[in-house]
PDB file of C-alpha atoms and ligand atoms in Angstrom:
ATOM      1  CA  MET A   1       0.000   0.000   0.000  1.00 95.00           C
ATOM      2  CA  THR A   2       1.208   3.476  -0.867  1.00 98.00           C
ATOM      3  CA  LYS A   3       2.303   5.333   2.258  1.00 98.00           C
ATOM      4  CA  ILE A   4       1.300   8.936   2.919  1.00 98.00           C
ATOM      5  CA  PHE A   5       3.989  11.349   4.079  1.00 99.00           C
ATOM      6  CA  ALA A   6       2.776  14.691   5.392  1.00 98.00           C
ATOM      7  CA  HIS A   7       4.892  17.216   3.502  1.00 98.00           C
ATOM      8  CA  ARG A   8       6.497  19.799   5.842  1.00 98.00           C
ATOM      9  CA  GLY A   9       3.930  18.422   8.282  1.00 98.00           C
ATOM     10  CA  SER A  10       0.424  19.236   7.098  1.00 97.00           C
ATOM     11  CA  ALA A  11       1.614  22.300   5.195  1.00 98.00           C
ATOM     12  CA  GLY A  12      -1.672  22.804   3.344  1.00 98.00           C
ATOM     13  CA  THR A  13      -3.594  23.442   6.532  1.00 97.00           C
ATOM     14  CA  HIS A  14      -1.018  24.252   9.242  1.00 98.00           C
ATOM     15  CA  PRO A  15       2.174  26.340   9.523  1.00 98.00           C
ATOM     16  CA  GLU A  16       4.792  24.348   7.615  1.00 98.00           C
ATOM     17  CA  ASN A  17       7.669  22.621   9.408  1.00 98.00           C
ATOM     18  CA  THR A  18       6.305  23.389  12.882  1.00 98.00           C
ATOM     19  CA  MET A  19       5.311  21.030  15.685  1.00 98.00           C
ATOM     20  CA  ILE A  20       1.655  21.958  15.168  1.00 98.00           C
ATOM     21  CA  ALA A  21       1.822  20.710  11.587  1.00 98.00           C
ATOM     22  CA  PHE A  22       3.581  17.508  12.687  1.00 98.00           C
ATOM     23  CA  TYR A  23       1.012  16.801  15.417  1.00 98.00           C
ATOM     24  CA  GLU A  24      -1.745  17.282  12.854  1.00 98.00           C
ATOM     25  CA  ALA A  25      -0.104  14.757  10.533  1.00 98.00           C
ATOM     26  CA  GLU A  26      -0.184  12.175  13.281  1.00 98.00           C
ATOM     27  CA  ARG A  27      -3.755  13.079  14.229  1.00 98.00           C
ATOM     28  CA  VAL A  28      -5.081  12.470  10.708  1.00 98.00           C
ATOM     29  CA  GLY A  29      -3.230   9.177  10.457  1.00 97.00           C
ATOM     30  CA  ALA A  30      -0.387   9.907   8.055  1.00 98.00           C
ATOM     31  CA  ASP A  31       2.187   7.127   7.829  1.00 98.00           C
ATOM     32  CA  GLY A  32       5.090   9.530   7.955  1.00 98.00           C
ATOM     33  CA  ILE A  33       6.280  13.107   7.975  1.00 98.00           C
ATOM     34  CA  GLU A  34       8.643  14.968   5.680  1.00 98.00           C
ATOM     35  CA  LEU A  35      10.613  17.938   6.984  1.00 99.00           C
ATOM     36  CA  ASP A  36      13.573  20.086   5.891  1.00 98.00           C
ATOM     37  CA  VAL A  37      16.691  20.833   7.915  1.00 98.00           C
ATOM     38  CA  GLN A  38      19.474  23.424   7.908  1.00 98.00           C
ATOM     39  CA  LEU A  39      22.099  24.573  10.403  1.00 98.00           C
ATOM     40  CA  SER A  40      21.882  27.678  12.558  1.00 98.00           C
ATOM     41  CA  LYS A  41      24.906  29.903  13.218  1.00 98.00           C
ATOM     42  CA  ASP A  42      25.694  27.924  16.366  1.00 98.00           C
ATOM     43  CA  GLY A  43      25.444  24.599  14.540  1.00 98.00           C
ATOM     44  CA  GLN A  44      21.989  23.516  15.732  1.00 98.00           C
ATOM     45  CA  ILE A  45      19.876  21.449  13.329  1.00 98.00           C
ATOM     46  CA  VAL A  46      16.758  23.542  12.713  1.00 98.00           C
ATOM     47  CA  VAL A  47      13.627  22.562  10.824  1.00 98.00           C
ATOM     48  CA  ILE A  48      12.906  25.064   8.063  1.00 98.00           C
ATOM     49  CA  HIS A  49      12.538  24.879   4.292  1.00 98.00           C
ATOM     50  CA  ASP A  50      14.107  28.065   2.912  1.00 98.00           C
ATOM     51  CA  GLU A  51      17.673  29.230   3.454  1.00 98.00           C
ATOM     52  CA  THR A  52      16.211  32.510   4.720  1.00 98.00           C
ATOM     53  CA  ILE A  53      13.498  33.074   7.294  1.00 98.00           C
ATOM     54  CA  ASP A  54      11.735  35.703   5.162  1.00 98.00           C
ATOM     55  CA  ARG A  55       8.883  33.680   3.668  1.00 98.00           C
ATOM     56  CA  THR A  56       7.760  31.632   6.661  1.00 98.00           C
ATOM     57  CA  THR A  57       8.477  33.926   9.640  1.00 98.00           C
ATOM     58  CA  ASP A  58       8.047  37.554  10.602  1.00 97.00           C
ATOM     59  CA  GLY A  59      11.813  38.051  10.452  1.00 98.00           C
ATOM     60  CA  THR A  60      14.314  38.527   7.695  1.00 98.00           C
ATOM     61  CA  GLY A  61      17.785  37.123   7.033  1.00 98.00           C
ATOM     62  CA  TRP A  62      19.675  33.885   6.510  1.00 98.00           C
ATOM     63  CA  VAL A  63      19.092  30.923   8.805  1.00 98.00           C
ATOM     64  CA  LYS A  64      22.879  30.422   8.973  1.00 98.00           C
ATOM     65  CA  ASP A  65      23.364  33.934  10.391  1.00 98.00           C
ATOM     66  CA  PHE A  66      21.178  33.422  13.473  1.00 98.00           C
ATOM     67  CA  THR A  67      21.884  31.312  16.531  1.00 98.00           C
ATOM     68  CA  TYR A  68      19.099  28.937  17.487  1.00 98.00           C
ATOM     69  CA  ARG A  69      18.238  31.214  20.406  1.00 98.00           C
ATOM     70  CA  GLU A  70      17.925  34.180  18.046  1.00 98.00           C
ATOM     71  CA  LEU A  71      15.745  32.182  15.673  1.00 98.00           C
ATOM     72  CA  GLN A  72      13.349  31.536  18.543  1.00 98.00           C
ATOM     73  CA  GLN A  73      12.288  35.180  18.601  1.00 98.00           C
ATOM     74  CA  PHE A  74      10.618  34.890  15.182  1.00 98.00           C
ATOM     75  CA  ASN A  75       7.081  33.737  14.644  1.00 98.00           C
ATOM     76  CA  ALA A  76       6.814  30.898  12.114  1.00 98.00           C
ATOM     77  CA  VAL A  77       3.023  30.975  12.011  1.00 96.00           C
ATOM     78  CA  TYR A  78       3.388  31.945   8.335  1.00 95.00           C
ATOM     79  CA  LYS A  79       0.000  32.340   6.614  1.00 94.00           C
ATOM     80  CA  PHE A  80      -2.009  30.823   9.464  1.00 96.00           C
ATOM     81  CA  ALA A  81      -1.952  33.817  11.806  1.00 93.00           C
ATOM     82  CA  ASP A  82      -5.768  33.813  11.980  1.00 94.00           C
ATOM     83  CA  GLN A  83      -5.650  30.333  13.554  1.00 94.00           C
ATOM     84  CA  TYR A  84      -2.526  30.365  15.731  1.00 94.00           C
ATOM     85  CA  ASP A  85      -0.763  33.007  17.774  1.00 92.00           C
ATOM     86  CA  VAL A  86       2.823  31.907  17.826  1.00 95.00           C
ATOM     87  CA  CYS A  87       4.774  29.011  16.330  1.00 97.00           C
ATOM     88  CA  ARG A  88       8.510  28.543  16.708  1.00 98.00           C
ATOM     89  CA  ILE A  89      11.093  27.069  14.369  1.00 98.00           C
ATOM     90  CA  PRO A  90      11.687  23.619  15.876  1.00 98.00           C
ATOM     91  CA  LEU A  91      14.971  21.816  16.434  1.00 98.00           C
ATOM     92  CA  LEU A  92      15.300  18.443  14.732  1.00 98.00           C
ATOM     93  CA  GLU A  93      15.939  17.071  18.208  1.00 98.00           C
ATOM     94  CA  GLU A  94      12.498  18.196  19.369  1.00 98.00           C
ATOM     95  CA  VAL A  95      10.886  16.339  16.485  1.00 98.00           C
ATOM     96  CA  LEU A  96      12.921  13.168  17.024  1.00 98.00           C
ATOM     97  CA  ALA A  97      12.141  13.094  20.741  1.00 98.00           C
ATOM     98  CA  TRP A  98       8.445  13.307  19.879  1.00 98.00           C
ATOM     99  CA  ILE A  99       8.622  10.841  16.961  1.00 98.00           C
ATOM    100  CA  CYS A 100       9.879   8.211  19.426  1.00 98.00           C
ATOM    101  CA  SER A 101       6.474   8.286  21.111  1.00 98.00           C
ATOM    102  CA  THR A 102       4.678   7.653  17.792  1.00 98.00           C
ATOM    103  CA  THR A 103       4.838   5.021  15.063  1.00 98.00           C
ATOM    104  CA  LEU A 104       5.489   7.590  12.338  1.00 98.00           C
ATOM    105  CA  LEU A 105       8.181   7.284   9.694  1.00 98.00           C
ATOM    106  CA  LEU A 106      10.279  10.369   9.070  1.00 98.00           C
ATOM    107  CA  ASN A 107      11.874  11.742   5.913  1.00 99.00           C
ATOM    108  CA  ILE A 108      14.577  14.251   6.789  1.00 99.00           C
ATOM    109  CA  GLU A 109      15.403  16.342   3.741  1.00 99.00           C
ATOM    110  CA  LEU A 110      18.838  17.927   4.023  1.00 98.00           C
ATOM    111  CA  LYS A 111      18.574  21.415   2.524  1.00 98.00           C
ATOM    112  CA  ASN A 112      22.172  21.714   1.474  1.00 98.00           C
ATOM    113  CA  SER A 113      22.059  22.489  -2.240  1.00 96.00           C
ATOM    114  CA  LEU A 114      22.577  26.250  -1.995  1.00 96.00           C
ATOM    115  CA  ILE A 115      24.578  26.298   1.212  1.00 97.00           C
ATOM    116  CA  ALA A 116      27.030  23.492   1.885  1.00 93.00           C
ATOM    117  CA  TYR A 117      26.536  23.169   5.633  1.00 96.00           C
ATOM    118  CA  GLU A 118      29.761  21.326   6.275  1.00 93.00           C
ATOM    119  CA  THR A 119      28.851  19.153   9.227  1.00 96.00           C
ATOM    120  CA  LEU A 120      25.147  18.724   8.539  1.00 98.00           C
ATOM    121  CA  GLU A 121      25.275  15.055   7.500  1.00 98.00           C
ATOM    122  CA  GLN A 122      27.277  13.906  10.526  1.00 98.00           C
ATOM    123  CA  LYS A 123      25.162  15.938  12.926  1.00 98.00           C
ATOM    124  CA  VAL A 124      21.889  14.601  11.570  1.00 98.00           C
ATOM    125  CA  ILE A 125      23.174  11.026  11.671  1.00 98.00           C
ATOM    126  CA  ASP A 126      24.484  11.410  15.247  1.00 98.00           C
ATOM    127  CA  MET A 127      21.090  12.726  16.315  1.00 98.00           C
ATOM    128  CA  ILE A 128      19.231   9.839  14.645  1.00 98.00           C
ATOM    129  CA  ARG A 129      21.558   7.359  16.368  1.00 98.00           C
ATOM    130  CA  HIS A 130      21.108   9.077  19.710  1.00 98.00           C
ATOM    131  CA  TYR A 131      17.372   8.407  19.486  1.00 98.00           C
ATOM    132  CA  GLY A 132      17.802   4.918  17.976  1.00 98.00           C
ATOM    133  CA  LEU A 133      15.605   5.833  15.011  1.00 98.00           C
ATOM    134  CA  GLU A 134      17.784   4.424  12.218  1.00 98.00           C
ATOM    135  CA  ASP A 135      15.107   2.101  10.869  1.00 98.00           C
ATOM    136  CA  ARG A 136      12.291   4.690  10.760  1.00 98.00           C
ATOM    137  CA  ILE A 137      14.157   7.402   8.882  1.00 98.00           C
ATOM    138  CA  ILE A 138      14.855   8.197   5.255  1.00 98.00           C
ATOM    139  CA  LEU A 139      17.470  10.818   4.456  1.00 99.00           C
ATOM    140  CA  SER A 140      17.020  12.711   1.184  1.00 98.00           C
ATOM    141  CA  SER A 141      18.474  15.676  -0.650  1.00 98.00           C
ATOM    142  CA  PHE A 142      18.707  17.345  -4.044  1.00 98.00           C
ATOM    143  CA  ASN A 143      22.435  17.342  -3.262  1.00 98.00           C
ATOM    144  CA  HIS A 144      23.408  13.827  -4.313  1.00 98.00           C
ATOM    145  CA  ASN A 145      27.000  14.177  -3.076  1.00 97.00           C
ATOM    146  CA  SER A 146      25.522  14.694   0.345  1.00 98.00           C
ATOM    147  CA  MET A 147      23.497  11.485   0.028  1.00 98.00           C
ATOM    148  CA  ALA A 148      26.634   9.571  -1.008  1.00 98.00           C
ATOM    149  CA  LEU A 149      28.324  10.899   2.126  1.00 98.00           C
ATOM    150  CA  CYS A 150      25.373   9.863   4.300  1.00 98.00           C
ATOM    151  CA  ARG A 151      25.486   6.381   2.802  1.00 98.00           C
ATOM    152  CA  SER A 152      29.140   5.999   3.722  1.00 98.00           C
ATOM    153  CA  LEU A 153      28.700   7.517   7.196  1.00 98.00           C
ATOM    154  CA  ALA A 154      25.622   5.455   8.017  1.00 98.00           C
ATOM    155  CA  PRO A 155      25.133   2.413   5.750  1.00 98.00           C
ATOM    156  CA  ASN A 156      22.072   1.347   7.778  1.00 98.00           C
ATOM    157  CA  ILE A 157      20.050   4.546   7.259  1.00 98.00           C
ATOM    158  CA  GLU A 158      17.970   4.697   4.104  1.00 98.00           C
ATOM    159  CA  THR A 159      18.894   7.347   1.529  1.00 98.00           C
ATOM    160  CA  ALA A 160      16.923   8.747  -1.404  1.00 98.00           C
ATOM    161  CA  LEU A 161      17.791  11.088  -4.264  1.00 98.00           C
ATOM    162  CA  LEU A 162      15.541  14.066  -4.934  1.00 98.00           C
ATOM    163  CA  TYR A 163      15.341  15.413  -8.468  1.00 98.00           C
ATOM    164  CA  MET A 164      13.232  17.596 -10.765  1.00 98.00           C
ATOM    165  CA  GLU A 165      14.003  16.404 -14.303  1.00 96.00           C
ATOM    166  CA  SER A 166      14.119  12.832 -15.632  1.00 94.00           C
ATOM    167  CA  LEU A 167      17.357  10.996 -14.891  1.00 95.00           C
ATOM    168  CA  TYR A 168      19.402   9.352 -17.625  1.00 95.00           C
ATOM    169  CA  ASP A 169      19.513   5.623 -16.838  1.00 96.00           C
ATOM    170  CA  PRO A 170      18.038   6.016 -13.333  1.00 97.00           C
ATOM    171  CA  TRP A 171      18.549   2.384 -12.334  1.00 98.00           C
ATOM    172  CA  LYS A 172      22.247   2.509 -13.084  1.00 97.00           C
ATOM    173  CA  TYR A 173      22.557   5.901 -11.401  1.00 98.00           C
ATOM    174  CA  VAL A 174      20.805   4.809  -8.242  1.00 98.00           C
ATOM    175  CA  ARG A 175      23.065   1.731  -8.047  1.00 97.00           C
ATOM    176  CA  VAL A 176      26.216   3.818  -8.497  1.00 97.00           C
ATOM    177  CA  MET A 177      24.988   6.192  -5.800  1.00 97.00           C
ATOM    178  CA  ARG A 178      24.119   3.229  -3.537  1.00 98.00           C
ATOM    179  CA  ALA A 179      20.804   4.922  -2.725  1.00 98.00           C
ATOM    180  CA  ASP A 180      17.643   3.080  -1.683  1.00 98.00           C
ATOM    181  CA  GLY A 181      15.078   5.320  -3.264  1.00 98.00           C
ATOM    182  CA  LEU A 182      14.241   8.030  -5.765  1.00 98.00           C
ATOM    183  CA  HIS A 183      12.120  11.047  -4.852  1.00 98.00           C
ATOM    184  CA  PRO A 184      11.105  12.515  -8.215  1.00 98.00           C
ATOM    185  CA  TYR A 185       9.050  15.515  -9.122  1.00 98.00           C
ATOM    186  CA  HIS A 186       5.713  13.908  -9.915  1.00 98.00           C
ATOM    187  CA  ARG A 187       5.599  14.966 -13.574  1.00 97.00           C
ATOM    188  CA  THR A 188       8.417  12.574 -14.436  1.00 97.00           C
ATOM    189  CA  VAL A 189       6.625   9.565 -12.936  1.00 98.00           C
ATOM    190  CA  THR A 190       4.891   7.090 -15.260  1.00 98.00           C
ATOM    191  CA  GLU A 191       3.408   3.658 -14.667  1.00 98.00           C
ATOM    192  CA  PRO A 192       6.218   1.801 -16.524  1.00 98.00           C
ATOM    193  CA  PHE A 193       8.769   3.756 -14.481  1.00 98.00           C
ATOM    194  CA  VAL A 194       7.127   2.578 -11.248  1.00 98.00           C
ATOM    195  CA  ARG A 195       7.020  -0.986 -12.565  1.00 98.00           C
ATOM    196  CA  GLN A 196      10.726  -0.885 -13.385  1.00 98.00           C
ATOM    197  CA  ALA A 197      11.501   0.543  -9.967  1.00 98.00           C
ATOM    198  CA  ARG A 198       9.745  -2.405  -8.371  1.00 98.00           C
ATOM    199  CA  HIS A 199      11.829  -4.762 -10.502  1.00 98.00           C
ATOM    200  CA  TYR A 200      15.031  -3.050  -9.300  1.00 97.00           C
ATOM    201  CA  GLN A 201      13.681  -2.798  -5.733  1.00 97.00           C
ATOM    202  CA  ILE A 202      14.043   0.963  -5.650  1.00 98.00           C
ATOM    203  CA  ALA A 203      11.483   2.924  -3.640  1.00 98.00           C
ATOM    204  CA  ILE A 204       9.665   5.685  -5.532  1.00 98.00           C
ATOM    205  CA  ARG A 205       8.181   8.552  -3.541  1.00 98.00           C
ATOM    206  CA  PRO A 206       7.050  11.472  -5.734  1.00 98.00           C
ATOM    207  CA  PHE A 207       6.472  15.028  -4.513  1.00 98.00           C
ATOM    208  CA  THR A 208       4.333  17.041  -4.015  1.00 98.00           C
ATOM    209  CA  ILE A 209       0.977  15.371  -4.597  1.00 98.00           C
ATOM    210  CA  ASN A 210      -1.738  17.830  -3.647  1.00 98.00           C
ATOM    211  CA  GLN A 211      -4.500  17.493  -6.253  1.00 98.00           C
ATOM    212  CA  GLU A 212      -6.920  14.657  -5.724  1.00 97.00           C
ATOM    213  CA  PRO A 213      -6.757  13.254  -9.306  1.00 97.00           C
ATOM    214  CA  LEU A 214      -2.978  13.175  -8.966  1.00 98.00           C
ATOM    215  CA  MET A 215      -3.275  11.316  -5.665  1.00 98.00           C
ATOM    216  CA  GLU A 216      -5.538   8.769  -7.342  1.00 97.00           C
ATOM    217  CA  LYS A 217      -3.072   8.342 -10.191  1.00 98.00           C
ATOM    218  CA  MET A 218      -0.116   7.775  -7.876  1.00 98.00           C
ATOM    219  CA  PHE A 219      -2.061   5.272  -5.770  1.00 98.00           C
ATOM    220  CA  GLN A 220      -3.014   3.461  -8.948  1.00 97.00           C
ATOM    221  CA  TYR A 221       0.617   3.362 -10.117  1.00 98.00           C
ATOM    222  CA  GLY A 222       1.493   1.858  -6.754  1.00 98.00           C
ATOM    223  CA  VAL A 223       4.309   4.230  -5.810  1.00 98.00           C
ATOM    224  CA  ASP A 224       5.846   3.435  -2.423  1.00 98.00           C
ATOM    225  CA  ALA A 225       4.775   6.739  -0.891  1.00 98.00           C
ATOM    226  CA  ILE A 226       3.588  10.222  -1.756  1.00 98.00           C
ATOM    227  CA  PHE A 227       4.481  13.534  -0.172  1.00 98.00           C
ATOM    228  CA  THR A 228       1.425  15.689   0.263  1.00 98.00           C
ATOM    229  CA  ASP A 229       0.493  18.933   1.999  1.00 98.00           C
ATOM    230  CA  TYR A 230      -2.966  17.413   2.582  1.00 98.00           C
ATOM    231  CA  PRO A 231      -2.506  14.057   4.329  1.00 98.00           C
ATOM    232  CA  ARG A 232      -6.140  13.921   5.448  1.00 98.00           C
ATOM    233  CA  ASN A 233      -7.432  14.177   1.861  1.00 98.00           C
ATOM    234  CA  ALA A 234      -4.892  11.613   0.702  1.00 98.00           C
ATOM    235  CA  LYS A 235      -6.023   9.207   3.413  1.00 98.00           C
ATOM    236  CA  ASN A 236      -9.660   9.565   2.377  1.00 97.00           C
ATOM    237  CA  ILE A 237      -8.790   8.865  -1.222  1.00 97.00           C
ATOM    238  CA  ARG A 238      -6.608   5.884  -0.357  1.00 97.00           C
ATOM    239  CA  GLU A 239      -9.367   4.457   1.875  1.00 93.00           C
ATOM    240  CA  ASN A 240     -12.064   4.869  -0.781  1.00 87.00           C
ATOM    241  CA  LYS A 241      -9.854   3.127  -3.310  1.00 72.00           C
ATOM    242  CA  LYS A 242      -9.794   0.056  -1.093  1.00 59.00           C
ATOM    243  CA  THR A 243     -13.592  -0.281  -0.891  1.00 43.00           C
TER     244      THR A 243
HETATM  245  O1  G3P B 301      11.095  15.875  -0.035  1.00 71.73           O
HETATM  246  C1  G3P B 301      10.130  16.184  -0.983  1.00 71.73           C
HETATM  247  C2  G3P B 301       9.983  17.667  -1.187  1.00 71.73           C
HETATM  248  O2  G3P B 301       9.910  18.272   0.063  1.00 71.73           O
HETATM  249  C3  G3P B 301      11.094  18.281  -1.983  1.00 71.73           C
HETATM  250  O3  G3P B 301      10.858  19.608  -2.303  1.00 71.73           O
HETATM  251  O4  G3P B 301      11.129  22.034  -1.991  1.00 71.73           O
HETATM  252  O5  G3P B 301       9.227  20.880  -0.921  1.00 71.73           O
HETATM  253  O6  G3P B 301      11.529  20.555  -0.062  1.00 71.73           O
HETATM  254  P1  G3P B 301      10.674  20.822  -1.274  1.00 71.73           P
HETATM  255 MG1   MG B 302      11.249  19.098   1.501  1.00 71.73          MG
END
């Protein structure tokens, strides 16, 4: 059965990449959560999508230029200010501590394409090990060098390659990269592609699947998981498909 990963938490209905959005994902019965991580000035792993805080908080500037403590002064309620007063940028540690009390899977996307946060991979892996979550986590990134590094640092943690355009000879590429999965932009995903992936035992998890007809299509293709901003809708559609 195709798993449902709540993208940035339940980003369609709650402030993205905040604890409120993650709690909602669990409440509606998502199988997993996807979140994005970067490093603060003092080397803390913070959960935020953009390299700057401008879009999703009331502050302005680069994540890398603020200490974690400084980042805490900004409100990450984003476009949901009519529903919530204040939301803070979480630490990855906060999420992992909470995930331990759930059965959720977790996709940690390393946001290190624009900024090469030097120690990000090792820090994330150390944190996962500290909480003993190796078998519930998938690491992914658009930075494939970073995924190769993760694979060598932690052979027992799943890795996946994010990409926008079609790959040339994806099955060979994924083998060379020693990755476990591909996370493609949904437009590149076809039924034969998913069939081939199954043959090569490569997990396919397309992003970001928000429209209901697209959800139906991906469930029908039998992809391993989808990333969606609307996990509740996806669950309804997946359930109806079964009956
Ligand atoms: O991990 C899937 C998806 O989150 C990748 O794109 O930009 O939403 O992080 P983005
Ligand atoms: Mg992401």
